[in-house]
Tab-separated table of C-alpha atoms and ligand atoms in Angstrom:
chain	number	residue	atom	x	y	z
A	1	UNK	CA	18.025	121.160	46.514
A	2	UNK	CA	19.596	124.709	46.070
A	3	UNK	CA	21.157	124.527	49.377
A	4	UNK	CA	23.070	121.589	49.003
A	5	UNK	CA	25.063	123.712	46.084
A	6	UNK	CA	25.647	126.476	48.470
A	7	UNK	CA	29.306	126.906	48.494
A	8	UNK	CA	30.168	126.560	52.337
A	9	UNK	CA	33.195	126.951	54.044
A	10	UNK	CA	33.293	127.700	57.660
A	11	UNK	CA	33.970	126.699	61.189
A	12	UNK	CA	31.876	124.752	63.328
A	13	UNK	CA	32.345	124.693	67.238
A	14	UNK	CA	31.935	121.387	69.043
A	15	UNK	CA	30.893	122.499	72.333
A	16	UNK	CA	30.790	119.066	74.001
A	17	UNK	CA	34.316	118.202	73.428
A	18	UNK	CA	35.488	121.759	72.831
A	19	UNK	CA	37.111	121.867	69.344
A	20	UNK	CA	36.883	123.092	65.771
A	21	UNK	CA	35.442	121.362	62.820
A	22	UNK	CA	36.779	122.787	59.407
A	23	UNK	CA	33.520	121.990	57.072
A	24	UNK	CA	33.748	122.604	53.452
A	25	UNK	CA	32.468	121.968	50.401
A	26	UNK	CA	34.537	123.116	47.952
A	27	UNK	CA	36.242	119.361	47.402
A	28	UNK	CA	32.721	118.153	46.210
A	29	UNK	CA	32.824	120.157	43.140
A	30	UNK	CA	35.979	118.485	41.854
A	31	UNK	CA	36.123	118.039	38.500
A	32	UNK	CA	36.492	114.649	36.981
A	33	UNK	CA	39.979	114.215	36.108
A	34	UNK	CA	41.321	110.974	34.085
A	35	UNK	CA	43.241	108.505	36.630
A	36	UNK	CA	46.729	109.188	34.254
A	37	UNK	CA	46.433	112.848	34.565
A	38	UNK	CA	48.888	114.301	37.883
A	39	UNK	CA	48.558	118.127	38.622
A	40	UNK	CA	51.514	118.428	39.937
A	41	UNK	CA	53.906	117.042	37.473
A	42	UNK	CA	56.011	119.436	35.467
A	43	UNK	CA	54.782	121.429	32.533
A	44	UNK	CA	50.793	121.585	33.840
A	45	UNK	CA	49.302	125.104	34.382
A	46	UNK	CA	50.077	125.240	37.654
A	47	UNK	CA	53.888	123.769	37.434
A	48	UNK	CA	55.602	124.975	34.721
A	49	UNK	CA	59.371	123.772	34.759
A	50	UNK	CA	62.484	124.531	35.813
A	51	UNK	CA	61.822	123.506	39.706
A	52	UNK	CA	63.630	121.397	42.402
A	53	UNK	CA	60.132	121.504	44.646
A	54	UNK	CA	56.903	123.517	44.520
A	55	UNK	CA	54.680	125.261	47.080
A	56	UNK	CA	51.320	125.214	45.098
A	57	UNK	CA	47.824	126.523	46.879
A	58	UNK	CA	45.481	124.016	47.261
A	59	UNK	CA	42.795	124.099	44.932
A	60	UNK	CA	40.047	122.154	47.450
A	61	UNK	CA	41.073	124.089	50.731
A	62	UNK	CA	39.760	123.396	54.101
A	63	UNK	CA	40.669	126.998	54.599
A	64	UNK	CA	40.636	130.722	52.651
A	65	UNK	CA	42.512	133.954	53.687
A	66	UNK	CA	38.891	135.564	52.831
A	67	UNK	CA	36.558	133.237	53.240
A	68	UNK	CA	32.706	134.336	53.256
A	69	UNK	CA	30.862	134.731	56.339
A	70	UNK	CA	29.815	132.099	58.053
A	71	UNK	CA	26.167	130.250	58.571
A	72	UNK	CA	24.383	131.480	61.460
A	73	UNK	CA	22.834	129.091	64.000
A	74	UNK	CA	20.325	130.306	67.362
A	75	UNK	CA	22.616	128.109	69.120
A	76	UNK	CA	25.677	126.940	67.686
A	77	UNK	CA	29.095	128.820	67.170
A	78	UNK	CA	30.397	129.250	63.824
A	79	UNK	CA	33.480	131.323	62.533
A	80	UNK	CA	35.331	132.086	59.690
A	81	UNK	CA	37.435	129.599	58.002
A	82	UNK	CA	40.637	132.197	57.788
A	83	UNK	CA	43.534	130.108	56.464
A	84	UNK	CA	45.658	128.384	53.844
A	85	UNK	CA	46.049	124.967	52.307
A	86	UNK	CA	48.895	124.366	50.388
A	87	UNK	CA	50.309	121.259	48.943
A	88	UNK	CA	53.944	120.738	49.242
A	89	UNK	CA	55.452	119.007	45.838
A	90	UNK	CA	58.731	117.510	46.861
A	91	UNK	CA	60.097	116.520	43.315
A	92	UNK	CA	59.406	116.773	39.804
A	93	UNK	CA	59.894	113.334	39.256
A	94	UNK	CA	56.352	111.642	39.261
A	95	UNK	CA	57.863	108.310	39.705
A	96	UNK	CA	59.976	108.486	43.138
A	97	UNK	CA	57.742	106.761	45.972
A	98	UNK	CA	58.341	108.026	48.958
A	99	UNK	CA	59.908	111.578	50.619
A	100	UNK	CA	63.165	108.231	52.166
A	101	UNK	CA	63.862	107.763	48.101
A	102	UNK	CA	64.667	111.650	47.616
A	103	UNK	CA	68.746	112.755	48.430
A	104	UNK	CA	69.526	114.005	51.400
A	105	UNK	CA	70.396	117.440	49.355
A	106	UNK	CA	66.559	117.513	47.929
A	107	UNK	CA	64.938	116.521	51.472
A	108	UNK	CA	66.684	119.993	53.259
A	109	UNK	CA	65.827	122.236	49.857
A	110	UNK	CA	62.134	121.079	50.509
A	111	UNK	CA	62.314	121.669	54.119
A	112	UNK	CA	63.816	124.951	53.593
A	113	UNK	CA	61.068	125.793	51.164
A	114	UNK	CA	58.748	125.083	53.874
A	115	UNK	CA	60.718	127.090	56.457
A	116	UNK	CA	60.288	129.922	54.186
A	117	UNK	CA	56.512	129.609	53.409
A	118	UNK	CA	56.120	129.786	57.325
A	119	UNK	CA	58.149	132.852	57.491
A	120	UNK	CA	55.962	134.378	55.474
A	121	UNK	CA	52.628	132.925	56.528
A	122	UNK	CA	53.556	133.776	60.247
A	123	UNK	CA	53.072	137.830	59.619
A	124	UNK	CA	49.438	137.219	58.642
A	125	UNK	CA	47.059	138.020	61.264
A	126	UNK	CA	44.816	135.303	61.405
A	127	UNK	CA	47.653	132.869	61.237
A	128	UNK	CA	47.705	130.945	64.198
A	129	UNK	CA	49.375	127.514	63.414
A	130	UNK	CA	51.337	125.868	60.893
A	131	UNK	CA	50.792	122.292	60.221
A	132	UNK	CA	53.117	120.613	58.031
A	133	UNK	CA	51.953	117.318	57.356
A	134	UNK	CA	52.627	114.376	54.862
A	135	UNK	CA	50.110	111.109	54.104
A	136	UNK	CA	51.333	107.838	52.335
A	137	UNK	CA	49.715	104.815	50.506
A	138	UNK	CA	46.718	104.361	49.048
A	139	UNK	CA	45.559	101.869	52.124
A	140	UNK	CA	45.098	105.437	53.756
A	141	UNK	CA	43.573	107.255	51.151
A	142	UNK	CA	46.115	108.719	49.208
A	143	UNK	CA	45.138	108.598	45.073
A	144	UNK	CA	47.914	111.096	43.975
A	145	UNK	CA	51.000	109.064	44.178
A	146	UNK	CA	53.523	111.794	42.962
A	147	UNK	CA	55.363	112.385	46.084
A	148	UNK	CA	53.696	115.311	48.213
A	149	UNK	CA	53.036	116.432	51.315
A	150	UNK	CA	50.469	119.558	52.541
A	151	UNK	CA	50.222	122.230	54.899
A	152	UNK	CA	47.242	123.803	56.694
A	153	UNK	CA	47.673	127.300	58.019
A	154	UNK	CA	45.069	127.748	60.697
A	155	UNK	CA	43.037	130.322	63.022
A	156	UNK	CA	43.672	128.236	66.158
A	157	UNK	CA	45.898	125.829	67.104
A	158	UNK	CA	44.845	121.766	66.235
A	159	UNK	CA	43.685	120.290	69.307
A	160	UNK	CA	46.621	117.769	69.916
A	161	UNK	CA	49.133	120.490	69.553
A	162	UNK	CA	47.332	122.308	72.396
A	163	UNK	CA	47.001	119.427	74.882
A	164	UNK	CA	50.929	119.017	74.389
A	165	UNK	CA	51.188	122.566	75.149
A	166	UNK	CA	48.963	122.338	77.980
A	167	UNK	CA	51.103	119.595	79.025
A	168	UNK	CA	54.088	120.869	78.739
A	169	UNK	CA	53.623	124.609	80.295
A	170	UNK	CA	52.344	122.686	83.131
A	171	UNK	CA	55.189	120.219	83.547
A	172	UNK	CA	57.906	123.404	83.103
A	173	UNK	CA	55.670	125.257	86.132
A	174	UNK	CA	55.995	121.903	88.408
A	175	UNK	CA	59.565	120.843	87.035
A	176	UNK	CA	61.406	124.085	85.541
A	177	UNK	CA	62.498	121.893	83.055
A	178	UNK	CA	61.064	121.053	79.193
A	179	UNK	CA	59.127	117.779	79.008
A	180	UNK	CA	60.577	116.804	75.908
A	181	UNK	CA	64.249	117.821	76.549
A	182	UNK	CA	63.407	115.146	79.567
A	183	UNK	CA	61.856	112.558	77.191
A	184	UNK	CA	64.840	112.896	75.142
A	185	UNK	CA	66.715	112.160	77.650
A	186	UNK	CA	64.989	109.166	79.057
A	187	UNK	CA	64.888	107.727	75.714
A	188	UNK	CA	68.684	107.824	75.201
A	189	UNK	CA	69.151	106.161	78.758
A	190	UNK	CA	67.148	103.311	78.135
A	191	UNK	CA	68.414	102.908	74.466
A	192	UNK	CA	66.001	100.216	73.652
A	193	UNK	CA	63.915	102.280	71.660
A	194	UNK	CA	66.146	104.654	70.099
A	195	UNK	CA	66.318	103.999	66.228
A	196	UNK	CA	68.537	106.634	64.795
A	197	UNK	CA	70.638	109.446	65.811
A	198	UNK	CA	72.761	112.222	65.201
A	199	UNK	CA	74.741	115.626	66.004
A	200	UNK	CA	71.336	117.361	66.006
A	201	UNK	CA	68.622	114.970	66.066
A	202	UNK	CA	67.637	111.961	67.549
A	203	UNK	CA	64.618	109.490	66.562
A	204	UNK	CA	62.970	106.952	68.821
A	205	UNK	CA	59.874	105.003	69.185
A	206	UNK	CA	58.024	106.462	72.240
A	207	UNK	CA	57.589	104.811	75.303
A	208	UNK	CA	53.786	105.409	74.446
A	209	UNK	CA	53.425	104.492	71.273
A	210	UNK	CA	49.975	104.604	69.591
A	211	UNK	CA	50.410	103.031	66.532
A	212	UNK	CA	52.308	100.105	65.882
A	213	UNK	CA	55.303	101.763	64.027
A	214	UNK	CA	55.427	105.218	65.257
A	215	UNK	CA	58.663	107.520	64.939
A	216	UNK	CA	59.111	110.753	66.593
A	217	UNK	CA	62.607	113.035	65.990
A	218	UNK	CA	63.443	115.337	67.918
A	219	UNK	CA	65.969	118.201	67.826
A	220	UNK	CA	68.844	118.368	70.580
A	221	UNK	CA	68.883	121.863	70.918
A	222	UNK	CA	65.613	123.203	72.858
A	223	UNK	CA	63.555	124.886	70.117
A	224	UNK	CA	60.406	125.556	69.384
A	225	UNK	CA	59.744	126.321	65.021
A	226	UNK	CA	60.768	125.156	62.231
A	227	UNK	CA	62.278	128.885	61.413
A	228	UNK	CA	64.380	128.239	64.153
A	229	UNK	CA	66.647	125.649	63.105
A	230	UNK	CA	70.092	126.383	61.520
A	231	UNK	CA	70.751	125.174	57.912
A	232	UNK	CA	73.577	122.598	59.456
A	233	UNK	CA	70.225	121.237	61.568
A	234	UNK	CA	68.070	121.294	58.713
A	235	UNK	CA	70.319	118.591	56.664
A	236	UNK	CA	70.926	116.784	59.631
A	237	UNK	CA	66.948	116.521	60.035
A	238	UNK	CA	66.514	115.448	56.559
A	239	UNK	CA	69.227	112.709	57.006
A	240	UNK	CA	67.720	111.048	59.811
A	241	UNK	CA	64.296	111.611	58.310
A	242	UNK	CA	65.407	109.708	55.584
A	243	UNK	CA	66.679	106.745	56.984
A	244	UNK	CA	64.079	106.985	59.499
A	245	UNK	CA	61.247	106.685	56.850
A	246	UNK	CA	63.471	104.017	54.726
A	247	UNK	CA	63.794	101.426	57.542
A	248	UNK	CA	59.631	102.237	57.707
A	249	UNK	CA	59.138	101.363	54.187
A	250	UNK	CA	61.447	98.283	54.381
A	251	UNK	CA	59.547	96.808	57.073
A	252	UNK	CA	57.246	94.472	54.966
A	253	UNK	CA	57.012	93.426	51.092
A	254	UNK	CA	55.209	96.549	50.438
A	255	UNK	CA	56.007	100.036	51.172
A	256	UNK	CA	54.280	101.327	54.832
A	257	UNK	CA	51.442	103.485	54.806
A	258	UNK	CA	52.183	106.433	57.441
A	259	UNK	CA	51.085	109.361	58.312
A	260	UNK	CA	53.709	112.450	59.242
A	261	UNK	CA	53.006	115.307	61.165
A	262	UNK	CA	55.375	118.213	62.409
A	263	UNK	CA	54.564	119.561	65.586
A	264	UNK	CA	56.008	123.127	66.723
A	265	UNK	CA	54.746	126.325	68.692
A	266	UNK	CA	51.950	128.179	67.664
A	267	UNK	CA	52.529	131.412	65.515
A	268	UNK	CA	51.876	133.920	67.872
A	269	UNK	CA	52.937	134.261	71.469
A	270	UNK	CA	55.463	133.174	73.491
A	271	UNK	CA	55.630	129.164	74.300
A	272	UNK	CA	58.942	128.694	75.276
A	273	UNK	CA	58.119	125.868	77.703
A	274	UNK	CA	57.681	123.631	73.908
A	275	UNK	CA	59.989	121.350	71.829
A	276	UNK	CA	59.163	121.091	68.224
A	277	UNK	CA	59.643	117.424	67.026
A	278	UNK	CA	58.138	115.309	64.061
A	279	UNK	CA	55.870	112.736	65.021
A	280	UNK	CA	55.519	109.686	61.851
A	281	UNK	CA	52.295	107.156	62.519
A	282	UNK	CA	53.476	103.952	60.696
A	283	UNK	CA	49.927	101.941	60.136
A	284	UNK	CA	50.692	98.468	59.466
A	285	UNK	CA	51.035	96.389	62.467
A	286	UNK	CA	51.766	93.202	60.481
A	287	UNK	CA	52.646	92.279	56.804
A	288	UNK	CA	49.249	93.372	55.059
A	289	UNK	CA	47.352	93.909	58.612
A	290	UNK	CA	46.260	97.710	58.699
A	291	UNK	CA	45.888	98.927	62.213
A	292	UNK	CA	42.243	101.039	62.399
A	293	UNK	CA	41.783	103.480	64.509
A	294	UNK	CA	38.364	101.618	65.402
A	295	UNK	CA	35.749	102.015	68.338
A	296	UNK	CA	38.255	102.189	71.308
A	297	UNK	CA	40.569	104.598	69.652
A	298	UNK	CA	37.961	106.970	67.717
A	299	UNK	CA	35.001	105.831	69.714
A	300	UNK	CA	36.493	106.336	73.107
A	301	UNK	CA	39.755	108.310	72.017
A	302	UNK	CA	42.606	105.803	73.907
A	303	UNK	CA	44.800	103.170	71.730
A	304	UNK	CA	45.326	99.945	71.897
A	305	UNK	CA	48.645	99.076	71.255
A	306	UNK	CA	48.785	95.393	70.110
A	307	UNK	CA	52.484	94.378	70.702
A	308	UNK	CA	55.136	96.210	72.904
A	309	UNK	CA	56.645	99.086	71.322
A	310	UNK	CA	60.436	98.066	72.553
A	311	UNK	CA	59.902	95.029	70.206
A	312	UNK	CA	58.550	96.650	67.332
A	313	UNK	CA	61.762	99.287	67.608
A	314	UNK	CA	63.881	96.801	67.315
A	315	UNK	CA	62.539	95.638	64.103
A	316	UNK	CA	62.698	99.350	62.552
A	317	UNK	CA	65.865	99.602	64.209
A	318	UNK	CA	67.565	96.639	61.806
A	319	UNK	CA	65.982	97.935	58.908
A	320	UNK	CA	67.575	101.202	59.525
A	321	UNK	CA	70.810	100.037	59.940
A	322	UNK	CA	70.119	97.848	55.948
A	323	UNK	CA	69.199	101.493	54.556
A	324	UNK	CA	72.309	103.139	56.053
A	325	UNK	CA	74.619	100.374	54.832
A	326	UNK	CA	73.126	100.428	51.201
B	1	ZN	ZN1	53.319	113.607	38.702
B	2	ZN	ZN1	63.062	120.988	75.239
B	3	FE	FE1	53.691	115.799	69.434
């Protein structure tokens, strides 16, 4: 009985497919909170006022910059759950829906804001990657609706990052060129499934699409983080990230449930052969149809894509051009 309110947080290695598992169970311990109560609107403990965004620390993390030492197993690998989890809030205004309704102005002051929490997250020593990610809708799990996002600063690098990089160092060996600076290109040649562009940035739906509305921008210029990027590139990016996500949200009667994730270089080291981009998972393949990632895609780890992803551009592609005309 006792164990089960052992406070555990730790790594577990998966040795048949070779990856991390981040267990914890600090989130089972949180307290009941009434539904009308948000944390992260002004004036609560942790907010206070007089902010355009916050970074505030998780309280639930995945991860701890001293965590305790791990379980030990006769056979199984365990380590140390070294980290951060933070939770990015991009407004104080509890009512905005999405990160599309925000001004161009407030998108680059919370990308900035991120830019500098990586700065200073990269001179840790355990600090191997830093994932900024955002979830949206309540069809996905999201209760808190005041518009966030979150970041996990890990002790290895997530396990999609590194089979791009994998990829990619092996495609600049054979090639001497970046795979993504030749994706980019190949995109903008066939133009069928390029939904937004600019001086900096272009988005497109990939050629490979997973899911049924998924976005990925990437920067011209052949970089690899996020502290990289100029201030002219950083409101650029939040420009076409905003009418990127509108002509998303405008797809169907309600708002699309998506999941965003930035992918960049790891922390440490030298990965030059990689091209950081943002990739956004739009989850609705039809008005009110959720696409599951169900026994093909989890159970046997390749999608199903059930339409053709030059079709499904086009349809983001006309929304787009409504948002930009508003
Ligand atoms: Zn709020
Ligand atoms: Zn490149
Ligand atoms: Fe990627």
């Amino acid at each position: 009985m006792d164990d089960d309110k052992k406070f555990v947080i730790e790594l577990r290695w998966d040795p048949t497919l070779g990856e991390w598992v981040m267990v914890s169970n600090v989130r089972s311990a949180r307290p009941w909170q009434p539904t009308s109560f948000c944390p992260f609107c002004p004036g609560n403990e942790e907010t206070g006022y007089g902010w355009r965004a916050l970074i505030l620390e998780n309280r639930f993390p995945m991860l701890m910059e001293l965590p305790p030492e791990p379980s030990t197993h006769r056979f199984y690998k365990t380590a140390k759950s070294y980290g951060k989890c933070y939770v990015v809030v991009e407004t104080p205004e509890h009512s905005i829906d999405d990160l599309s309704d925000l001004s161009i102005d407030q998108i680059s002051y919370v990308i900035n804001l991120i830019g500098e929490k990586q700065r200073e997250e990269s001179e840790k020593r355990h600090a191997q990657y830093f994932l900024w990610f955002r979830n949206k809708g309540r069809e996905i799990g999201v209760s808190l609706t005041h518009p966030h996002s979150q970041i996990y600063v890990t002790p290895f690098i997530p396990i999609r990052v590194l089979r791009e990089l994998n990829n990619a160092e092996r495609y600049w060996h054979e090639n001497k060129r970046c795979l993504f600076c030749d994706i980019i290109d190949i995109e903008k040649e066939d133009k069928i499934r390029v939904l937004l562009e600019n001086e900096f940035w272009v988005s497109f739906m990939p050629f490979y699409a997973h899911w049924p509305f998924e976005v990925h921008i990437y920067p011209k210029r052949h970089v690899q983080l996020l502290t990289q990027l100029t201030s002219k590139e950083i409101e650029q990016l939040a420009q076409i990230l905003k009418y990127s996500l509108c002509g998303l949200k405008n797809l169907f009667s309600k708002p699309m449930p998506y999941i965003m994730v930035l992918h960049q270089a790891p922390l440490k080291g030298d990965h030059i052969f990689y091209h950081l981009h943002i990739e956004i998972y739009g989850m609705l393949r039809e008005e009110g149809k959720l696409k599951y990632a169900a026994g093909m895609e989890t159970g046997g780890g390749n999608f199903t894509y059930d339409s053709i992803p030059e079709y499904n551009a086009i349809r983001i592609k006309e929304k787009i051009e409504k948002c930009l005309n508003h």
